[in-house]
PDB file of C-alpha atoms in Angstrom:
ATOM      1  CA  UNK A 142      51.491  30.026 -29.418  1.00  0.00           C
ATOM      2  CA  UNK A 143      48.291  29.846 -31.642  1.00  0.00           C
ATOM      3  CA  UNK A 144      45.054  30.417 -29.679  1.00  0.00           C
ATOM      4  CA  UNK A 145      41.543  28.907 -31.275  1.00  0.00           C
ATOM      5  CA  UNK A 146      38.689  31.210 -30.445  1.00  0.00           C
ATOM      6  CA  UNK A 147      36.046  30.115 -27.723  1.00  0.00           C
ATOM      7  CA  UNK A 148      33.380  30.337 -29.986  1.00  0.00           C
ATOM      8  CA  UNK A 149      35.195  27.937 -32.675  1.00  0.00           C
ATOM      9  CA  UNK A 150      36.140  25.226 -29.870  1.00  0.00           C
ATOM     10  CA  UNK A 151      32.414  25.030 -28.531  1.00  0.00           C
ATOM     11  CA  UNK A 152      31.066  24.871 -31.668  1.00  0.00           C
ATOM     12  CA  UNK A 153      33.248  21.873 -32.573  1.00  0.00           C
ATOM     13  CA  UNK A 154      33.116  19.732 -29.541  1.00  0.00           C
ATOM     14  CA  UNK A 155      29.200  20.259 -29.335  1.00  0.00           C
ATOM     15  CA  UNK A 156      28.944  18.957 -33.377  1.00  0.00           C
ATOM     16  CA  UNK A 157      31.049  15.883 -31.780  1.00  0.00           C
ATOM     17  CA  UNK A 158      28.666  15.265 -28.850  1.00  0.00           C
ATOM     18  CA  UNK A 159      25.985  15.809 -31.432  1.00  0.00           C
ATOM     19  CA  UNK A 160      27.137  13.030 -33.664  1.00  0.00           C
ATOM     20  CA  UNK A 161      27.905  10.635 -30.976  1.00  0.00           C
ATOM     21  CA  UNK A 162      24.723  10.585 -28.980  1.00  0.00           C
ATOM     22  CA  UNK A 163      22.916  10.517 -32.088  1.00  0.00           C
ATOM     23  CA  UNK A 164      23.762   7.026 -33.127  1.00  0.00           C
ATOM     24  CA  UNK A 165      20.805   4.191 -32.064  1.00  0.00           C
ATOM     25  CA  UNK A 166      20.876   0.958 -31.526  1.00  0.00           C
ATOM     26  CA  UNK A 167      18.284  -1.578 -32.455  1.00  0.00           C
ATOM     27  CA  UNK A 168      16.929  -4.618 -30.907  1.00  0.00           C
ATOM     28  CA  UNK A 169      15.907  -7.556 -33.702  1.00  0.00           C
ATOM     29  CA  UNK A 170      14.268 -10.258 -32.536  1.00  0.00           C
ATOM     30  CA  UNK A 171      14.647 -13.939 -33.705  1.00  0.00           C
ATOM     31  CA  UNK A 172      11.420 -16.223 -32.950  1.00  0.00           C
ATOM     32  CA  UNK A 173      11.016 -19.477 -33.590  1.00  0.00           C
ATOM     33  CA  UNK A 174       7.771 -21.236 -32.849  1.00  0.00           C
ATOM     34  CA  UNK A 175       7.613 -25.173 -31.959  1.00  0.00           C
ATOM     35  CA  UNK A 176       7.224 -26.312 -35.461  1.00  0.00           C
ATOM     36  CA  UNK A 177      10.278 -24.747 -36.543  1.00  0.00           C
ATOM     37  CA  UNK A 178       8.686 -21.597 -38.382  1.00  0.00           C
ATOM     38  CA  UNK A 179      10.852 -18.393 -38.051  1.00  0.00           C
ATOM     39  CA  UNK A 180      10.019 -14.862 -38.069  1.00  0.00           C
ATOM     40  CA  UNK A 181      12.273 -11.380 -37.275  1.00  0.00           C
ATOM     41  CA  UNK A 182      10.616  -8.594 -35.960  1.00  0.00           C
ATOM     42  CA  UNK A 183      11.797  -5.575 -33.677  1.00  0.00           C
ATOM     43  CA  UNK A 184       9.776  -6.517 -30.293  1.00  0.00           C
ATOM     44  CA  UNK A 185      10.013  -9.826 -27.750  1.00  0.00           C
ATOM     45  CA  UNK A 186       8.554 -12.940 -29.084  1.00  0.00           C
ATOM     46  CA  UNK A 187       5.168 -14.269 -27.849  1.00  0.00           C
ATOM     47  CA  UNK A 188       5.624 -16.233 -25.025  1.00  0.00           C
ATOM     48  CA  UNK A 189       6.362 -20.078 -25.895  1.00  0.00           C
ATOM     49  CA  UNK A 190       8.641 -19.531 -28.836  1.00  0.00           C
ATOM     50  CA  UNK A 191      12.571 -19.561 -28.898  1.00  0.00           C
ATOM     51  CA  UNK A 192      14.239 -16.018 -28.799  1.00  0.00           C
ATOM     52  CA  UNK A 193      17.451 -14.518 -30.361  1.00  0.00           C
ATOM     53  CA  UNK A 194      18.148 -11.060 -29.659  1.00  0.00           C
ATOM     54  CA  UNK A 195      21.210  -8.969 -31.776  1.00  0.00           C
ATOM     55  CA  UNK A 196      21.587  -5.361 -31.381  1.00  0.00           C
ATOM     56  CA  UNK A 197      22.540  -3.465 -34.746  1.00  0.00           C
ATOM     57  CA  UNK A 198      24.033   0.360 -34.947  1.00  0.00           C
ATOM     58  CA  UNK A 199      22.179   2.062 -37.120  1.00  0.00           C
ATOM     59  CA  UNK A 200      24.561   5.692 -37.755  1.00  0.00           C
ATOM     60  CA  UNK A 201      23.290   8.870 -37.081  1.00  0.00           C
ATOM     61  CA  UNK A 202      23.467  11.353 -39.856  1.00  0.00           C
ATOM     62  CA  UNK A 203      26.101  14.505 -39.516  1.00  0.00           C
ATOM     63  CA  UNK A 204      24.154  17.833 -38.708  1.00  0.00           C
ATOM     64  CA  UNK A 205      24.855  20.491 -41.427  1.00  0.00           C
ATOM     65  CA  UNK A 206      26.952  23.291 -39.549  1.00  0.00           C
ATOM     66  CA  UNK A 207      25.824  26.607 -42.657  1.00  0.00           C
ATOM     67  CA  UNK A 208      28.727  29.148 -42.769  1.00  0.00           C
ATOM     68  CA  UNK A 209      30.731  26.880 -39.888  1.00  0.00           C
ATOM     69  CA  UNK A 210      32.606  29.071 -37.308  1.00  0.00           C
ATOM     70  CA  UNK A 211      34.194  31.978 -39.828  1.00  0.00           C
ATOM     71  CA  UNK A 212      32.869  35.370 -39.946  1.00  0.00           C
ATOM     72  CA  UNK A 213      30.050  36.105 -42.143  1.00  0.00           C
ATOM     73  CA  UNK A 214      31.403  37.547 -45.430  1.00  0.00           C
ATOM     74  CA  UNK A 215      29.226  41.447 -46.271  1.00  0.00           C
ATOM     75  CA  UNK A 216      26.540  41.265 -48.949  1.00  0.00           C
ATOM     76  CA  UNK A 217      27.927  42.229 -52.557  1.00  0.00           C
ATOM     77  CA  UNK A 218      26.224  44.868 -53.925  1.00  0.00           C
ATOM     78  CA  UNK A 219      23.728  44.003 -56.748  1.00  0.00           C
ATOM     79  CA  UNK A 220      23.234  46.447 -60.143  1.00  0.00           C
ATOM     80  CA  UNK A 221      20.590  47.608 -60.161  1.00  0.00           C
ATOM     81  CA  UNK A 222      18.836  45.470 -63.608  1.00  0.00           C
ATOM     82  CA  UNK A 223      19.929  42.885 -61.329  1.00  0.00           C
ATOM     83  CA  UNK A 224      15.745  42.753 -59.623  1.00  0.00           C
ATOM     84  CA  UNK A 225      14.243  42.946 -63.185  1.00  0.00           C
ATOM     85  CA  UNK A 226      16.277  39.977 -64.365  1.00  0.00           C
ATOM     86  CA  UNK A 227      15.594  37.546 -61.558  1.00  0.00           C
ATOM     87  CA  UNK A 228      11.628  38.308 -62.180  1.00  0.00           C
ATOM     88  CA  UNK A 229      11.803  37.786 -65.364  1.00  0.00           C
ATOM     89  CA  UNK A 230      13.165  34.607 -64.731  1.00  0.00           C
ATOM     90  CA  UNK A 231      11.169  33.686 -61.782  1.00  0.00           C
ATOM     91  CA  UNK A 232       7.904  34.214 -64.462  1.00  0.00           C
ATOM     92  CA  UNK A 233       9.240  31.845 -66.807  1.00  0.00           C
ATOM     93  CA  UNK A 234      10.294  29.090 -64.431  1.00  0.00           C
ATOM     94  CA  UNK A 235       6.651  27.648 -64.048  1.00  0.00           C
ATOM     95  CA  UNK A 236       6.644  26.755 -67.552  1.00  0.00           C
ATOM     96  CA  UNK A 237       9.773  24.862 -67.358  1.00  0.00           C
ATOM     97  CA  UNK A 238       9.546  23.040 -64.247  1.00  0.00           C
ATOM     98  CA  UNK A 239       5.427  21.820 -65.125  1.00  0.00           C
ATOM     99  CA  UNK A 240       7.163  17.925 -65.560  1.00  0.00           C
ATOM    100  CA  UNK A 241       4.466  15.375 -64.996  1.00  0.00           C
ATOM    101  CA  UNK A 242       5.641  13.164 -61.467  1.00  0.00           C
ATOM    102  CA  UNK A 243       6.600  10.156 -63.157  1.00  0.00           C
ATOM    103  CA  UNK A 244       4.244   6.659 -62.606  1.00  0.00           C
ATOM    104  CA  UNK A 245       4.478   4.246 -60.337  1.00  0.00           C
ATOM    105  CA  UNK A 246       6.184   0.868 -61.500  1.00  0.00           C
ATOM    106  CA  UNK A 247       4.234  -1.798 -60.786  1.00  0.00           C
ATOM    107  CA  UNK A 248       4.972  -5.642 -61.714  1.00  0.00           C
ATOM    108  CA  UNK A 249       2.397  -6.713 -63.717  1.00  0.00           C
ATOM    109  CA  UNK A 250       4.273 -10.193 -65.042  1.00  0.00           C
ATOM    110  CA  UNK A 251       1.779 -13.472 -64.490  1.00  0.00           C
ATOM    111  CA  UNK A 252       4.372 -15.729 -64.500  1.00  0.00           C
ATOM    112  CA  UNK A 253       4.154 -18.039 -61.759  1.00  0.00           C
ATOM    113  CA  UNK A 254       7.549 -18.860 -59.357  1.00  0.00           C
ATOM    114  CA  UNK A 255       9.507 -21.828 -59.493  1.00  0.00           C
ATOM    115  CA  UNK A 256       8.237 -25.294 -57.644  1.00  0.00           C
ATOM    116  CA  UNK A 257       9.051 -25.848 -54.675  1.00  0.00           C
ATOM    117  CA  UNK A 258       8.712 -28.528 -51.684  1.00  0.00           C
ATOM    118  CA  UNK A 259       7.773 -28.911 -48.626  1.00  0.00           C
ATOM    119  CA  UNK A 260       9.834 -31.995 -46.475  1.00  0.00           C
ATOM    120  CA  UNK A 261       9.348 -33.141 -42.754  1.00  0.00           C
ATOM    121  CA  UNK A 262      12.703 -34.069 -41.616  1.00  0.00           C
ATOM    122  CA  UNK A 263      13.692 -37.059 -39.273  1.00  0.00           C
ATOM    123  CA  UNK A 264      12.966 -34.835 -36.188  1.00  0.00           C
ATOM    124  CA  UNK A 265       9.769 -33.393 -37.796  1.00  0.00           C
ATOM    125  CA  UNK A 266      11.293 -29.973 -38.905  1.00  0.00           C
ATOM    126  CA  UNK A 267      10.058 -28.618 -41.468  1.00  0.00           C
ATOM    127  CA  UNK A 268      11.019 -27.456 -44.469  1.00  0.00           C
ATOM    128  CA  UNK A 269      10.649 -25.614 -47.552  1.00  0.00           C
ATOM    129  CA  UNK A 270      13.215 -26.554 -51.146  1.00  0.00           C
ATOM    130  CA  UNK A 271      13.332 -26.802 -55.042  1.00  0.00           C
ATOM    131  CA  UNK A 272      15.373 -29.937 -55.206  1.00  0.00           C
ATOM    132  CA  UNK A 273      12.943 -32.881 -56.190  1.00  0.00           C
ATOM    133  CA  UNK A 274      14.634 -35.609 -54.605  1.00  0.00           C
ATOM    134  CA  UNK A 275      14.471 -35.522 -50.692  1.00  0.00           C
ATOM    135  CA  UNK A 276      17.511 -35.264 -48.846  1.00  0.00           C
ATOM    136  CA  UNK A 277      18.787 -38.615 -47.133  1.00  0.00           C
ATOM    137  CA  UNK A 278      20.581 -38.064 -43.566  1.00  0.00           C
ATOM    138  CA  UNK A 279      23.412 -40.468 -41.659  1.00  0.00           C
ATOM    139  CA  UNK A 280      21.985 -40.943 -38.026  1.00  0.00           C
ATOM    140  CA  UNK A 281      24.562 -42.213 -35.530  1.00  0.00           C
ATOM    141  CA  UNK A 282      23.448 -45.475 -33.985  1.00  0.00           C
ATOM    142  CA  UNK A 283      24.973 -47.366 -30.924  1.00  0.00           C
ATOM    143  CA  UNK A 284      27.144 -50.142 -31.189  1.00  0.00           C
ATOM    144  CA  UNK A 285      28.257 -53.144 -28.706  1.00  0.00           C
ATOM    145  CA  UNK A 286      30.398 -55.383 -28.608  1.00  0.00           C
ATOM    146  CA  UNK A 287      30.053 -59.255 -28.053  1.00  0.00           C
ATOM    147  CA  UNK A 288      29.543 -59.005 -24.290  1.00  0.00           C
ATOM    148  CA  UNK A 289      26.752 -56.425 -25.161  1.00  0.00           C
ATOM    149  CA  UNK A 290      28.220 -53.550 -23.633  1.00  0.00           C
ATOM    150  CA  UNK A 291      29.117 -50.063 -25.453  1.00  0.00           C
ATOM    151  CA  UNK A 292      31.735 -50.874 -28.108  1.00  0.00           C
ATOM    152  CA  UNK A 293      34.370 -48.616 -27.259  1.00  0.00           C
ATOM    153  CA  UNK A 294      36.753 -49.665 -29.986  1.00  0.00           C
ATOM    154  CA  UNK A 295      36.045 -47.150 -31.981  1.00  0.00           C
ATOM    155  CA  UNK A 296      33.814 -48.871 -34.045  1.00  0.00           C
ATOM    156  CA  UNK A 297      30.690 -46.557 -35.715  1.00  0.00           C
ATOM    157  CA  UNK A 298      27.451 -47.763 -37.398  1.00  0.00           C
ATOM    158  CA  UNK A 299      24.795 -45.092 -38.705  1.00  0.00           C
ATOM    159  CA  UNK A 300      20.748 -45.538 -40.028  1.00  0.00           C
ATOM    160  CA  UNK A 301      19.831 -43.932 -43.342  1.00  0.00           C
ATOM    161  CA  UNK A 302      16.828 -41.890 -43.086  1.00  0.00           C
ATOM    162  CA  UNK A 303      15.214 -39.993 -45.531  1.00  0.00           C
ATOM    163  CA  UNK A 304      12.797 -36.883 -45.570  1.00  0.00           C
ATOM    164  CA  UNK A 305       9.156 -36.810 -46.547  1.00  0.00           C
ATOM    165  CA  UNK A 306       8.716 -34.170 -49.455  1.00  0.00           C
ATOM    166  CA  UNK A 307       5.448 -33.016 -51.375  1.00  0.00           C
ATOM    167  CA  UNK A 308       5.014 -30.768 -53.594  1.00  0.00           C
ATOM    168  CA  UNK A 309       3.932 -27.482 -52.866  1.00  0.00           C
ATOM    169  CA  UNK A 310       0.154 -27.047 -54.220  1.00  0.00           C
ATOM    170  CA  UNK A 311      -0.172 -23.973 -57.059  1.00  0.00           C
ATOM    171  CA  UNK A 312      -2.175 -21.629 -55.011  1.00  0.00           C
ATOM    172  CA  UNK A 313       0.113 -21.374 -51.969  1.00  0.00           C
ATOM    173  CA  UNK A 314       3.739 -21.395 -53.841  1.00  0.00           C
ATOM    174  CA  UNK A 315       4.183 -17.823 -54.000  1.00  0.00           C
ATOM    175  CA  UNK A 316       3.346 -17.560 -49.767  1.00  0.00           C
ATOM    176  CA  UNK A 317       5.908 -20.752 -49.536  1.00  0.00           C
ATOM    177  CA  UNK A 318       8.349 -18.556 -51.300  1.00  0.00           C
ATOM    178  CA  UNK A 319       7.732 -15.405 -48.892  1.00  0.00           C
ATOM    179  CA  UNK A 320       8.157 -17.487 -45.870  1.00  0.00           C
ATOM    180  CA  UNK A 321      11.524 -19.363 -47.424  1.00  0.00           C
ATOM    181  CA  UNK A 322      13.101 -15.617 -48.186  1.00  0.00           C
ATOM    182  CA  UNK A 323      11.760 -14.395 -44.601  1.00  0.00           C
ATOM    183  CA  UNK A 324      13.870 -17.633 -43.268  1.00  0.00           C
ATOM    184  CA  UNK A 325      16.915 -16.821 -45.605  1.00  0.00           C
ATOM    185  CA  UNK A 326      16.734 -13.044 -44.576  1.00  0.00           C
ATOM    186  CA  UNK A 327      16.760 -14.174 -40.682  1.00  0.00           C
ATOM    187  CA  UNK A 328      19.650 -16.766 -41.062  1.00  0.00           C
ATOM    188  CA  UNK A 329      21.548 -14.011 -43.058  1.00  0.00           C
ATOM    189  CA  UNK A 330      20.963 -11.205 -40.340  1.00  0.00           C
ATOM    190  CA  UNK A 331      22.193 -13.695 -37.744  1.00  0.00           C
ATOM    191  CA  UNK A 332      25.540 -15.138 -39.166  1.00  0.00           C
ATOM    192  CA  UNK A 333      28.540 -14.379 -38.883  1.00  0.00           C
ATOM    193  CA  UNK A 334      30.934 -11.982 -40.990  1.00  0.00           C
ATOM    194  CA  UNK A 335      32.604 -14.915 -42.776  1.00  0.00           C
ATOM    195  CA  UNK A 336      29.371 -16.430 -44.075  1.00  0.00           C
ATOM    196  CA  UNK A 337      27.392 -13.073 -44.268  1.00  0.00           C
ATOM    197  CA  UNK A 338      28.060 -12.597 -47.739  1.00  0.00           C
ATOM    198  CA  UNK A 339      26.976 -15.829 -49.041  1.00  0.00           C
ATOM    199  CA  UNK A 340      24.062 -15.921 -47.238  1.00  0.00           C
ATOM    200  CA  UNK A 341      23.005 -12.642 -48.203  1.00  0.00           C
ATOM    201  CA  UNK A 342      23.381 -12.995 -52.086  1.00  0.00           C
ATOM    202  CA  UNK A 343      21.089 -16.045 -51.338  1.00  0.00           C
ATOM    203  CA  UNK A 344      18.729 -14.121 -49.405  1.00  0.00           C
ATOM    204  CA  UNK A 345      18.557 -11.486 -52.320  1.00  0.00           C
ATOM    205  CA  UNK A 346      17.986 -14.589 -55.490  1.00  0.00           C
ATOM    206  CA  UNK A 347      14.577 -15.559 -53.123  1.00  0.00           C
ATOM    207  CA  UNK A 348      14.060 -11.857 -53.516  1.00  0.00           C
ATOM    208  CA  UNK A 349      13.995 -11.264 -57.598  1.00  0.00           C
ATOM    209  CA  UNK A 350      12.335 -14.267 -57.785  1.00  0.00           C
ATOM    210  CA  UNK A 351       8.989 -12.799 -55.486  1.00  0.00           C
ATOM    211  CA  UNK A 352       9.566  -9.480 -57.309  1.00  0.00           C
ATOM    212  CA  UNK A 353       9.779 -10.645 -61.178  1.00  0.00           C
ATOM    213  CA  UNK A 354       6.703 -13.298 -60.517  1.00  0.00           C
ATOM    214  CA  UNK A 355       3.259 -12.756 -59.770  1.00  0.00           C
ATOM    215  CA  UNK A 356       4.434 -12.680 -56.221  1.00  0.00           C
ATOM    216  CA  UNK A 357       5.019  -9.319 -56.703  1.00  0.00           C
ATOM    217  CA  UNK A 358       1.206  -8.107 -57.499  1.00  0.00           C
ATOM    218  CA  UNK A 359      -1.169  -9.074 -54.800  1.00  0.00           C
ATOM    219  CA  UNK A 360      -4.271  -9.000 -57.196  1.00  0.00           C
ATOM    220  CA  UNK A 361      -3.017 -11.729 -59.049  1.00  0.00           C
ATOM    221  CA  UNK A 362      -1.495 -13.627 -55.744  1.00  0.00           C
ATOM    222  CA  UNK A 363      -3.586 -16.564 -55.827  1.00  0.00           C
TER     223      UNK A 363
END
């Protein structure tokens, strides 16, 4: 029967601890304030606005074990030029490696982002959108019958409504835009894994279009 050394086992089951207690969990929070504006941040939300909390894993990164459990191999013998080489080489390395750091990208387009608009819904939520024509909603309304109690026929009437839009005024489009990506970014974070995917690539079009606008330099933000 094989034995493992002492040392060997140790090693390994305290790298296994290691990695375990080394993952964290965060807490994101959810808020949403009474008129319907959200925001995610990593602490409790102020007191009078709605709350989601979702823990998320983040992993912990594998420690780096040098020459694991096996014996140290003995130092070769070097020649003796061997000295005389490496400084000549460490002299001319200076010279090589002297690359300038390379600049800092910085969006400088002026282009402005697309329109957008901002509706009041039926139940004054609000709203930010790029379609022009507001959207029109089906609300249930209660029937009765000729007696002029509850129909219960199953009979169904409904009132059209529709929602108040205006356009979104030049100067404040590109902070309408940040606050519709930090809502798409929130509902994304919070859905589940069969709609995560759409939501996400969603999420990440509200993105280019901040980052390939003058959204993207905050001198030129108006």
């Amino acid at each position: 029967m094989r034995r493992w050394p002492l040392l060997g086992a140790m090693t390994l089951g305290t790298m296994a601890l290691g990695s375990l207690a080394g993952a964290q969990e965060v807490a994101i929070y959810r808020c949403t304030d009474p008129a319907g504006a959200l925001t995610v941040q990593n602490m409790p939300c102020p007191k009078g606005m709605q709350q989601q909390k979702k823990l998320m894993t983040t992993p912990a990164a594998v420690p780096f074990a040098p020459g694991g459990a096996t014996n140290p191999s003995p130092p070769h013998a070097m020649p003796a030029a061997q000295p005389r080489a490496t400084a000549q080489a460490a002299a001319s390395a200076p010279a090589a490696s002297a690359a300038p750091p390379a600049p800092t990208v910085t969006s400088t387009s002026t282009l402005p982002p697309p329109p957008l608009f901002e509706c009041t819904a039926h139940d004054n939520g609000r709203y930010f959108t790029e379609d022009r024509e507001p959207a029109t909603r089906c609300l249930p309304m209660q029937t009765t019958n000729l007696a002029g109690g509850p129909a219960t026929g199953g009979g169904s009437a409904c009132e059209v409504v529709t929602d108040r839009c205006a356009p979104v005024p030049d100067q404040s489009l590109c902070e309408a835009w940040r606050k519709r990506a930090e809502q798409a970014e929130s509902t994304w974070r919070f859905s589940d894994e069969a709609q995560s995917a759409e939501r996400r690539q969603r999420y990440e079009q509200m993105r280019r279009v901040l980052d390939e606008s003058r959204c993207a330099n905050p001198a030129a933000t108006p």
